[in-house]
PDB file of C-alpha atoms in Angstrom:
ATOM      1  CA  ILE A 235     -14.484  14.906  61.061  1.00 95.00           C
ATOM      2  CA  ALA A 236     -11.855  13.084  59.020  1.00 93.00           C
ATOM      3  CA  LEU A 237      -9.581  14.567  56.380  1.00 94.00           C
ATOM      4  CA  ALA A 238      -7.842  12.103  54.090  1.00 88.00           C
ATOM      5  CA  SER A 239      -6.590  11.996  50.521  1.00 81.00           C
ATOM      6  CA  GLU A 240      -7.944   8.521  49.848  1.00 74.00           C
ATOM      7  CA  MET A 241      -7.151   8.277  46.133  1.00 75.00           C
ATOM      8  CA  GLY A 242      -3.624   9.700  46.427  1.00 73.00           C
ATOM      9  CA  GLY A 243      -4.329  13.102  44.849  1.00 82.00           C
ATOM     10  CA  LEU A 244      -3.501  16.382  46.575  1.00 88.00           C
ATOM     11  CA  LEU A 245      -6.036  17.550  49.153  1.00 92.00           C
ATOM     12  CA  GLU A 246      -5.433  21.236  49.823  1.00 95.00           C
ATOM     13  CA  ASN A 247      -6.905  24.428  51.237  1.00 97.00           C
ATOM     14  CA  VAL A 248      -9.292  22.791  53.708  1.00 97.00           C
ATOM     15  CA  TYR A 249     -10.723  24.921  56.514  1.00 98.00           C
ATOM     16  CA  VAL A 250     -12.372  23.192  59.469  1.00 98.00           C
ATOM     17  CA  ASN A 251     -13.726  26.056  61.591  1.00 98.00           C
ATOM     18  CA  ASN A 252     -16.426  26.606  64.215  1.00 98.00           C
ATOM     19  CA  ASN A 253     -17.439  22.978  64.679  1.00 98.00           C
ATOM     20  CA  ILE A 254     -18.774  21.278  67.791  1.00 98.00           C
ATOM     21  CA  VAL A 255     -17.726  17.620  67.965  1.00 98.00           C
ATOM     22  CA  TYR A 256     -18.800  15.675  71.033  1.00 98.00           C
ATOM     23  CA  ASP A 257     -19.703  12.231  72.251  1.00 97.00           C
ATOM     24  CA  ASN A 258     -18.174  10.443  69.229  1.00 96.00           C
ATOM     25  CA  SER A 259     -17.008   6.848  69.555  1.00 96.00           C
ATOM     26  CA  ALA A 260     -13.387   7.631  68.564  1.00 95.00           C
ATOM     27  CA  ILE A 261     -11.729  10.867  67.377  1.00 96.00           C
ATOM     28  CA  GLY A 262     -13.409  14.239  66.975  1.00 97.00           C
ATOM     29  CA  LEU A 263     -11.128  15.609  64.205  1.00 98.00           C
ATOM     30  CA  LYS A 264      -8.376  13.783  62.375  1.00 95.00           C
ATOM     31  CA  VAL A 265      -5.908  14.283  59.554  1.00 95.00           C
ATOM     32  CA  THR A 266      -5.098  10.772  58.416  1.00 90.00           C
ATOM     33  CA  ARG A 267      -3.689   8.686  55.624  1.00 80.00           C
ATOM     34  CA  ASN A 268      -6.594   6.248  55.948  1.00 68.00           C
ATOM     35  CA  GLY A 269      -4.681   3.099  56.836  1.00 61.00           C
ATOM     36  CA  ASP A 270      -2.518   2.196  53.843  1.00 61.00           C
ATOM     37  CA  ALA A 271       1.142   2.915  53.118  1.00 59.00           C
ATOM     38  CA  ASP A 272       0.662   4.849  49.855  1.00 70.00           C
ATOM     39  CA  GLN A 273       1.406   8.553  49.717  1.00 72.00           C
ATOM     40  CA  HIS A 274      -1.561  10.802  50.484  1.00 76.00           C
ATOM     41  CA  PRO A 275      -0.453  14.435  50.172  1.00 87.00           C
ATOM     42  CA  MET A 276      -2.318  17.241  51.901  1.00 92.00           C
ATOM     43  CA  LYS A 277      -1.447  20.924  52.078  1.00 95.00           C
ATOM     44  CA  ASN A 278      -2.822  23.964  53.908  1.00 97.00           C
ATOM     45  CA  ILE A 279      -5.159  22.269  56.367  1.00 98.00           C
ATOM     46  CA  GLN A 280      -6.635  24.699  58.917  1.00 98.00           C
ATOM     47  CA  ILE A 281      -8.332  23.315  62.048  1.00 98.00           C
ATOM     48  CA  ILE A 282      -9.241  26.521  63.853  1.00 98.00           C
ATOM     49  CA  ASN A 283     -11.754  27.556  66.542  1.00 98.00           C
ATOM     50  CA  ASN A 284     -13.471  24.215  67.098  1.00 98.00           C
ATOM     51  CA  THR A 285     -14.757  22.652  70.310  1.00 98.00           C
ATOM     52  CA  ALA A 286     -14.323  18.921  71.003  1.00 98.00           C
ATOM     53  CA  TYR A 287     -15.742  17.344  74.152  1.00 98.00           C
ATOM     54  CA  ASP A 288     -16.048  13.784  75.460  1.00 98.00           C
ATOM     55  CA  ASN A 289     -14.918  11.939  72.320  1.00 97.00           C
ATOM     56  CA  GLY A 290     -13.751   8.335  72.471  1.00 95.00           C
ATOM     57  CA  GLY A 291     -15.481   5.204  73.735  1.00 91.00           C
ATOM     58  CA  ASP A 292     -12.769   2.677  74.614  1.00 93.00           C
ATOM     59  CA  TRP A 293     -10.182   4.862  72.862  1.00 93.00           C
ATOM     60  CA  GLY A 294     -10.154   8.245  71.159  1.00 94.00           C
ATOM     61  CA  GLY A 295      -9.630  11.951  71.552  1.00 96.00           C
ATOM     62  CA  CYS A 296      -9.964  15.498  70.294  1.00 97.00           C
ATOM     63  CA  VAL A 297      -7.561  16.030  67.350  1.00 97.00           C
ATOM     64  CA  SER A 298      -5.232  13.461  65.780  1.00 96.00           C
ATOM     65  CA  LEU A 299      -2.603  14.226  63.144  1.00 96.00           C
ATOM     66  CA  ASP A 300      -1.092  11.049  61.747  1.00 91.00           C
ATOM     67  CA  ASP A 301      -0.483  11.659  58.026  1.00 90.00           C
ATOM     68  CA  PRO A 302       3.240  12.308  57.419  1.00 90.00           C
ATOM     69  CA  ASP A 303       2.357  13.616  53.949  1.00 89.00           C
ATOM     70  CA  ALA A 304       0.250  16.476  55.337  1.00 92.00           C
ATOM     71  CA  ALA A 305       2.051  19.831  55.173  1.00 94.00           C
ATOM     72  CA  GLU A 306       1.136  23.281  56.429  1.00 97.00           C
ATOM     73  CA  VAL A 307      -1.343  21.999  59.010  1.00 98.00           C
ATOM     74  CA  ALA A 308      -2.560  24.489  61.632  1.00 98.00           C
ATOM     75  CA  VAL A 309      -4.374  23.372  64.788  1.00 98.00           C
ATOM     76  CA  ARG A 310      -5.186  26.628  66.542  1.00 98.00           C
ATOM     77  CA  ASN A 311      -7.732  28.113  68.978  1.00 98.00           C
ATOM     78  CA  ASN A 312      -9.476  24.791  69.644  1.00 98.00           C
ATOM     79  CA  ILE A 313     -10.968  23.610  72.930  1.00 98.00           C
ATOM     80  CA  CYS A 314     -10.165  19.961  73.688  1.00 98.00           C
ATOM     81  CA  SER A 315     -11.990  18.933  76.836  1.00 98.00           C
ATOM     82  CA  ARG A 316     -12.491  15.625  78.624  1.00 97.00           C
ATOM     83  CA  ASN A 317     -11.737  13.346  75.686  1.00 97.00           C
ATOM     84  CA  ARG A 318     -11.055   9.674  76.426  1.00 96.00           C
ATOM     85  CA  SER A 319      -7.427   8.782  75.595  1.00 95.00           C
ATOM     86  CA  PHE A 320      -5.807  12.044  74.489  1.00 96.00           C
ATOM     87  CA  GLU A 321      -6.595  15.653  73.718  1.00 97.00           C
ATOM     88  CA  LEU A 322      -4.127  16.501  70.897  1.00 97.00           C
ATOM     89  CA  SER A 323      -2.124  13.722  69.249  1.00 96.00           C
ATOM     90  CA  LEU A 324       0.747  14.101  66.784  1.00 95.00           C
ATOM     91  CA  SER A 325       2.166  10.904  65.299  1.00 93.00           C
ATOM     92  CA  SER A 326       5.920  10.457  65.454  1.00 90.00           C
ATOM     93  CA  ASP A 327       5.717   9.831  61.661  1.00 89.00           C
ATOM     94  CA  VAL A 328       4.828  13.495  61.056  1.00 92.00           C
ATOM     95  CA  PRO A 329       8.066  15.391  60.280  1.00 91.00           C
ATOM     96  CA  PRO A 330       8.945  18.354  62.528  1.00 89.00           C
ATOM     97  CA  GLY A 331       7.564  21.636  61.246  1.00 92.00           C
ATOM     98  CA  GLN A 332       4.706  20.093  59.255  1.00 94.00           C
ATOM     99  CA  ALA A 333       2.087  21.144  61.814  1.00 96.00           C
ATOM    100  CA  ALA A 334       1.618  24.258  63.941  1.00 97.00           C
ATOM    101  CA  VAL A 335      -0.253  23.341  67.124  1.00 97.00           C
ATOM    102  CA  GLU A 336      -0.839  26.514  69.114  1.00 97.00           C
ATOM    103  CA  ASN A 337      -3.188  28.575  71.247  1.00 98.00           C
ATOM    104  CA  ASN A 338      -5.476  25.681  72.142  1.00 98.00           C
ATOM    105  CA  LEU A 339      -7.234  25.103  75.454  1.00 98.00           C
ATOM    106  CA  ILE A 340      -6.798  21.616  76.894  1.00 98.00           C
ATOM    107  CA  PHE A 341      -8.728  20.197  79.818  1.00 98.00           C
ATOM    108  CA  GLY A 342      -7.780  16.637  80.719  1.00 95.00           C
ATOM    109  CA  PHE A 343      -4.205  16.315  79.430  1.00 96.00           C
ATOM    110  CA  LYS A 344      -3.103  12.718  79.993  1.00 92.00           C
ATOM    111  CA  ASN A 345       0.578  12.962  78.942  1.00 89.00           C
ATOM    112  CA  ASP A 346       0.093   9.720  77.026  1.00 78.00           C
ATOM    113  CA  THR A 347       3.243   9.318  74.948  1.00 82.00           C
ATOM    114  CA  ALA A 348       1.912   6.029  73.495  1.00 81.00           C
ATOM    115  CA  ASP A 349      -0.826   8.021  71.728  1.00 85.00           C
ATOM    116  CA  GLY A 350       1.568  10.871  70.844  1.00 93.00           C
ATOM    117  CA  GLU A 351      -0.247  13.354  73.048  1.00 95.00           C
ATOM    118  CA  ILE A 352       1.210  16.862  72.900  1.00 96.00           C
ATOM    119  CA  MET A 353       0.431  20.245  74.394  1.00 94.00           C
ATOM    120  CA  GLY A 354       1.555  22.563  71.584  1.00 95.00           C
ATOM    121  CA  ASP A 355       2.667  26.174  71.945  1.00 97.00           C
ATOM    122  CA  GLY A 356       0.727  28.759  73.943  1.00 97.00           C
ATOM    123  CA  THR A 357      -1.611  26.144  75.400  1.00 97.00           C
ATOM    124  CA  VAL A 358      -4.074  27.095  78.101  1.00 98.00           C
ATOM    125  CA  GLU A 359      -4.540  24.136  80.434  1.00 98.00           C
ATOM    126  CA  ALA A 360      -7.794  24.669  82.353  1.00 98.00           C
ATOM    127  CA  ASP A 361     -11.492  23.898  82.603  1.00 98.00           C
ATOM    128  CA  PRO A 362     -13.108  25.873  79.726  1.00 98.00           C
ATOM    129  CA  LEU A 363     -16.184  26.615  81.871  1.00 98.00           C
ATOM    130  CA  PHE A 364     -18.900  25.622  79.415  1.00 98.00           C
ATOM    131  CA  VAL A 365     -22.468  26.730  80.166  1.00 98.00           C
ATOM    132  CA  ASP A 366     -23.958  23.191  80.303  1.00 98.00           C
ATOM    133  CA  PRO A 367     -21.872  20.450  78.634  1.00 98.00           C
ATOM    134  CA  ALA A 368     -24.157  17.671  79.910  1.00 96.00           C
ATOM    135  CA  ASN A 369     -26.856  19.147  77.665  1.00 97.00           C
ATOM    136  CA  ALA A 370     -24.468  20.022  74.792  1.00 97.00           C
ATOM    137  CA  ASP A 371     -24.330  23.764  75.511  1.00 98.00           C
ATOM    138  CA  PHE A 372     -20.665  24.588  74.850  1.00 98.00           C
ATOM    139  CA  HIS A 373     -20.996  28.363  75.049  1.00 98.00           C
ATOM    140  CA  LEU A 374     -18.479  29.941  77.421  1.00 98.00           C
ATOM    141  CA  ARG A 375     -19.443  31.160  80.882  1.00 97.00           C
ATOM    142  CA  ALA A 376     -18.154  34.424  82.326  1.00 96.00           C
ATOM    143  CA  GLY A 377     -14.621  33.940  83.612  1.00 97.00           C
ATOM    144  CA  SER A 378     -13.756  31.193  81.111  1.00 98.00           C
ATOM    145  CA  PRO A 379      -9.995  30.956  80.515  1.00 98.00           C
ATOM    146  CA  ALA A 380     -10.799  30.666  76.768  1.00 98.00           C
ATOM    147  CA  ILE A 381     -12.023  34.281  76.600  1.00 98.00           C
ATOM    148  CA  ASP A 382      -9.631  36.627  74.775  1.00 97.00           C
ATOM    149  CA  ARG A 383      -6.871  33.958  74.673  1.00 98.00           C
ATOM    150  CA  GLY A 384      -6.947  32.941  71.006  1.00 98.00           C
ATOM    151  CA  SER A 385      -4.848  34.011  68.057  1.00 98.00           C
ATOM    152  CA  ALA A 386      -6.266  36.182  65.278  1.00 98.00           C
ATOM    153  CA  LEU A 387      -4.112  34.327  62.722  1.00 98.00           C
ATOM    154  CA  ASP A 388      -6.517  32.725  60.205  1.00 97.00           C
ATOM    155  CA  ALA A 389      -9.372  32.826  62.746  1.00 98.00           C
ATOM    156  CA  PRO A 390     -12.862  32.812  61.215  1.00 98.00           C
ATOM    157  CA  GLU A 391     -14.571  36.216  61.180  1.00 98.00           C
ATOM    158  CA  VAL A 392     -17.699  34.884  62.904  1.00 98.00           C
ATOM    159  CA  ASP A 393     -18.338  32.164  65.497  1.00 98.00           C
ATOM    160  CA  PHE A 394     -20.648  29.126  65.413  1.00 98.00           C
ATOM    161  CA  ASP A 395     -23.660  31.387  66.110  1.00 98.00           C
ATOM    162  CA  GLY A 396     -22.667  33.918  63.429  1.00 97.00           C
ATOM    163  CA  ARG A 397     -21.459  36.418  66.054  1.00 96.00           C
ATOM    164  CA  PRO A 398     -18.522  38.563  64.816  1.00 97.00           C
ATOM    165  CA  ARG A 399     -15.045  37.853  66.207  1.00 97.00           C
ATOM    166  CA  PRO A 400     -13.685  39.266  68.442  1.00 97.00           C
ATOM    167  CA  GLN A 401     -16.272  40.406  70.971  1.00 95.00           C
ATOM    168  CA  GLY A 402     -13.685  41.465  73.555  1.00 92.00           C
ATOM    169  CA  SER A 403     -10.072  42.529  73.283  1.00 95.00           C
ATOM    170  CA  ALA A 404      -9.032  39.367  71.400  1.00 96.00           C
ATOM    171  CA  ILE A 405     -10.341  36.208  69.718  1.00 97.00           C
ATOM    172  CA  ASP A 406     -11.748  33.553  72.077  1.00 98.00           C
ATOM    173  CA  ILE A 407     -10.627  29.932  71.920  1.00 98.00           C
ATOM    174  CA  GLY A 408     -13.304  27.473  70.746  1.00 98.00           C
ATOM    175  CA  ALA A 409     -16.314  27.634  68.460  1.00 98.00           C
ATOM    176  CA  PHE A 410     -18.153  30.346  70.424  1.00 98.00           C
ATOM    177  CA  GLU A 411     -17.209  33.946  71.187  1.00 98.00           C
ATOM    178  CA  TYR A 412     -18.259  35.100  74.634  1.00 97.00           C
ATOM    179  CA  PRO A 413     -20.700  37.988  74.048  1.00 93.00           C
ATOM    180  CA  GLY A 414     -19.398  40.337  76.733  1.00 76.00           C
ATOM    181  CA  SER A 415     -16.379  41.209  78.810  1.00 63.00           C
ATOM    182  CA  ARG A 416     -14.641  38.618  80.993  1.00 59.00           C
TER     183      ARG A 416
END
């Protein structure tokens, strides 16, 4: 999933919620300027409650933010698990305060400063305990550290399956709400 303002106009109010991105050859979700040096403004970009698993062939990852003209970007409540080169990447060109990266679950943090890999605030670093990732079942198993650990801020009202959020005491991280108690 790529977000870019390719013609230079303002791209705003984009909500990327409840997606499953896996086994892609490069990056699962990216906010990019699409390669040239012209200004490509974006505003109010919400990347919330997605699940990204095993993205990147020779190189790639979960979420990449590399457009310095993107403002008010939120990357929240996402699961980034076992991606090739990085989980969450923030380019050094992006001014401080342009993006809020918080309440995500990361499994496989590489601490790769060359790719701008970051943790963000309120990160849960653990195996998300998917039901069967080898067969693309990214529902959460009982005991998953993603259960009840998300933020309600701008979270979608339903999950990937259309199940209302929250099912427990709080929003779950990722595209699926666990249907019972921990």
